[in-house]
Each structure stands twice: as C-alpha cells, then as structure tokens.
CSV table of C-alpha atoms in Angstrom, one decimal:
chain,number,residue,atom,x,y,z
T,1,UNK,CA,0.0,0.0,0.0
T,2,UNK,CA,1.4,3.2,-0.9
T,3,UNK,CA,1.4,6.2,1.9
T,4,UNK,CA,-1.2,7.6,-0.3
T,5,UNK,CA,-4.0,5.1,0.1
T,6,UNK,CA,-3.0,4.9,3.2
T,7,UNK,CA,-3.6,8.5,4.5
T,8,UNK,CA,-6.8,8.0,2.7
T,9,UNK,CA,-8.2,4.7,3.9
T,10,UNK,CA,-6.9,6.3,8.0
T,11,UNK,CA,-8.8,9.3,7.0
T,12,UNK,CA,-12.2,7.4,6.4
T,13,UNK,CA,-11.7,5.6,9.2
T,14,UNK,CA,-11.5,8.5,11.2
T,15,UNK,CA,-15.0,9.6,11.5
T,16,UNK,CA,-16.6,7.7,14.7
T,17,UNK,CA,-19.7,7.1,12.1
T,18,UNK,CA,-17.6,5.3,9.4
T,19,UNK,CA,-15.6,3.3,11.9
T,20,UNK,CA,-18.7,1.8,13.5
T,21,UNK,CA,-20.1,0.8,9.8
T,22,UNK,CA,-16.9,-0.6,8.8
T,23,UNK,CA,-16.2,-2.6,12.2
T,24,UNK,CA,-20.1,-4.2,12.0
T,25,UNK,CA,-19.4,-4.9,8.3
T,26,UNK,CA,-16.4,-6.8,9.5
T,27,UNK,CA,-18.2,-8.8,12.0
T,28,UNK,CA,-20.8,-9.3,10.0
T,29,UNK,CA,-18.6,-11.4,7.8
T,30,UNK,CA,-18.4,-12.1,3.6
T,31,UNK,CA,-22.0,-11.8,3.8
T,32,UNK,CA,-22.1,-8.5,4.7
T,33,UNK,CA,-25.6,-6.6,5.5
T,34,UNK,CA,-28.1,-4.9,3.2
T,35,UNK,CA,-28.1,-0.9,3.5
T,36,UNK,CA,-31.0,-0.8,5.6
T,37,UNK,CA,-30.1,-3.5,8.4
T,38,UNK,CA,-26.6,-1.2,8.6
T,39,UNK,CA,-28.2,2.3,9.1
T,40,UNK,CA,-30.3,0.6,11.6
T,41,UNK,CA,-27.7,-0.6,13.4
T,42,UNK,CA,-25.8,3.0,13.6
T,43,UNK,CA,-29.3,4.4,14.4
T,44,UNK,CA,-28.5,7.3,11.7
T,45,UNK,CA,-30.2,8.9,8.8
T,46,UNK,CA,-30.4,6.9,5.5
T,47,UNK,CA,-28.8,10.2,4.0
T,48,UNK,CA,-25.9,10.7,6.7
T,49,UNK,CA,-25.5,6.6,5.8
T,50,UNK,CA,-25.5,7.1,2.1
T,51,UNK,CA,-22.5,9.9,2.2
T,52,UNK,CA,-20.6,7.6,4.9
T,53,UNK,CA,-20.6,5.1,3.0
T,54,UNK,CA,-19.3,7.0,-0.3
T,55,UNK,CA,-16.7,7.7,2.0
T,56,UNK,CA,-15.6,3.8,2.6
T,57,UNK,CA,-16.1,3.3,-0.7
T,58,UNK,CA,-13.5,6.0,-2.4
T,59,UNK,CA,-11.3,3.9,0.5
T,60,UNK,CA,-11.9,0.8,-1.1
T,61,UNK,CA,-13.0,-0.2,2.4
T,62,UNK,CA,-16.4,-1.5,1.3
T,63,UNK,CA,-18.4,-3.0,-1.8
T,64,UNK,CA,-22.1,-3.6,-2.7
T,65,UNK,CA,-24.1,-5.2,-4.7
T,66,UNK,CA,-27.6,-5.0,-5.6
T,67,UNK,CA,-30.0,-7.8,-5.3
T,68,UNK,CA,-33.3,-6.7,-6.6
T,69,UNK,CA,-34.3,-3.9,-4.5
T,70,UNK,CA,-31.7,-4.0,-1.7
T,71,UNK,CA,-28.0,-3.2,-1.7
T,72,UNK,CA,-25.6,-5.5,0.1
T,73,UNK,CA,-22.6,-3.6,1.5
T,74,UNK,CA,-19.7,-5.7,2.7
T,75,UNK,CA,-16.5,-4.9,4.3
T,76,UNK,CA,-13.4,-5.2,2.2
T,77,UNK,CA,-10.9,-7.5,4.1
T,78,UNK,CA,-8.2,-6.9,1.7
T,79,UNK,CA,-7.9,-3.6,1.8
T,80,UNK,CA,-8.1,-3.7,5.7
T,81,UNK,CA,-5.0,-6.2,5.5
T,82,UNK,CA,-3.5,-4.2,3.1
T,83,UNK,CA,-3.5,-1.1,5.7
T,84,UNK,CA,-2.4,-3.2,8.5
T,85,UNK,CA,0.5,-4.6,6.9
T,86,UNK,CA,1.6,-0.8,5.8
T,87,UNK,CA,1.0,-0.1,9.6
T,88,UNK,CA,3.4,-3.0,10.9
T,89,UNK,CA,5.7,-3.1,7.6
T,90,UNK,CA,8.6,-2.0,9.6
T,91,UNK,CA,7.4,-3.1,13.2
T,92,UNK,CA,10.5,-3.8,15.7
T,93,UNK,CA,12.5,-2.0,13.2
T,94,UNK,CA,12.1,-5.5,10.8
T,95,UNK,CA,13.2,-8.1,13.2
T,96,UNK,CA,10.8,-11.2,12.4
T,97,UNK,CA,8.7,-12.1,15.2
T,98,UNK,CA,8.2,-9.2,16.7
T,99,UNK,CA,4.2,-8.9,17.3
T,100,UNK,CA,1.0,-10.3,16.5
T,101,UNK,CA,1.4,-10.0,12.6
T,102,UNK,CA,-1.3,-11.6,10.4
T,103,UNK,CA,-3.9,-11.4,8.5
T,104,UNK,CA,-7.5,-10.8,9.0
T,105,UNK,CA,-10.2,-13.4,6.9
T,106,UNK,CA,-13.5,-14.0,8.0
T,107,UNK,CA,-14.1,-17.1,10.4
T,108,UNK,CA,-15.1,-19.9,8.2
T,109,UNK,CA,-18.9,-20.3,8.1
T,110,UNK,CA,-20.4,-23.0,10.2
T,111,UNK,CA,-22.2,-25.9,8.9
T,112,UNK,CA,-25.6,-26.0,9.8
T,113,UNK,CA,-27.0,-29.1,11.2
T,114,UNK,CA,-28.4,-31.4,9.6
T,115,UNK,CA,-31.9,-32.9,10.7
C-alpha cells in the first residue's frame, strides 16, 4: 500500500460514524448486511448513511451489490489487511517475530445441522 491510500483509507476511518459501519461490516462477515439492516444498526439517517458510505467506498474499504431492490454492503478484508501490513511493515525495526502480525479473513462459516 502506498502512503497515499494509506492516509486516505486512516482518514475514512477517522470519522466515529464510518468506523462503527466498517467494524459491524467486518463482524458481519463475507455476507455483509443490506443498506438498511446497517443504518439501523448506527441508528442514523439513511442520508448521513448514504455519504458515509461513499466515504468507505473512495477507500476501497467497502463494496455492494444490488440484489433486486436491496444493496448489500460488505467490508473489504483486503484492503483492511492491506493497511495493516503498511502499519506494521517496519514493526520492531524489521526483526521477524516481533508482534502479532497476520492477516484478518472471515471465520469460516459454520455448517448447519443437519436434521
């Protein structure tokens, strides 16, 4: 990741709004959550939601897709990774080992039962 992207995914990050989105998006998983099951979540505007999310978007932090009349918003795990490994690139001035380095995937779904 170059110090540009960077400075611009940190930025879009730092609104307490945008942070909140992006961290349920990440719990939510590959999944994600349609628009409206998100901006109930934050308890905001559908408005204020819309311009946050063009926000994560420029960032790369986020994608939708449309499925009939909803949107699907999901958080982009590789972008995330991407920022953390900028942030930890040079951790312990290089030395391997150093600190909790890895990578950040969604858990693996779990099987449902069967009856």
């Amino acid at each position: 990741m170059e110090t540009e992207t960077a400075l611009k995914v940190l930025s879009a990050l730092g609104h307490e709004s945008r942070l909140a989105a992006f961290r349920i998006l990440v719990q939510a998983g590959p999944d994600g959550l349609p628009v409206g099951e998100l901006r109930e979540r934050l308890d905001i505007p559908a408005a204020t939601l819309t311009a946050h999310l063009n926000v994560l978007r420029a960032a790369a932090l986020v994608t939708d897709q449309r499925e009939g009349r909803v949107i699907r918003v999901r958080a982009h795990y590789a972008q995330m990774d991407s920022l953390i490994g900028y942030l930890t690139d040079n951790c312990c001035g290089g030395l391997a080992d150093c600190g909790p380095a890895r990578t950040c995937a969604p858990a693996p779904r779990k099987k449902k039962a069967s009856p």
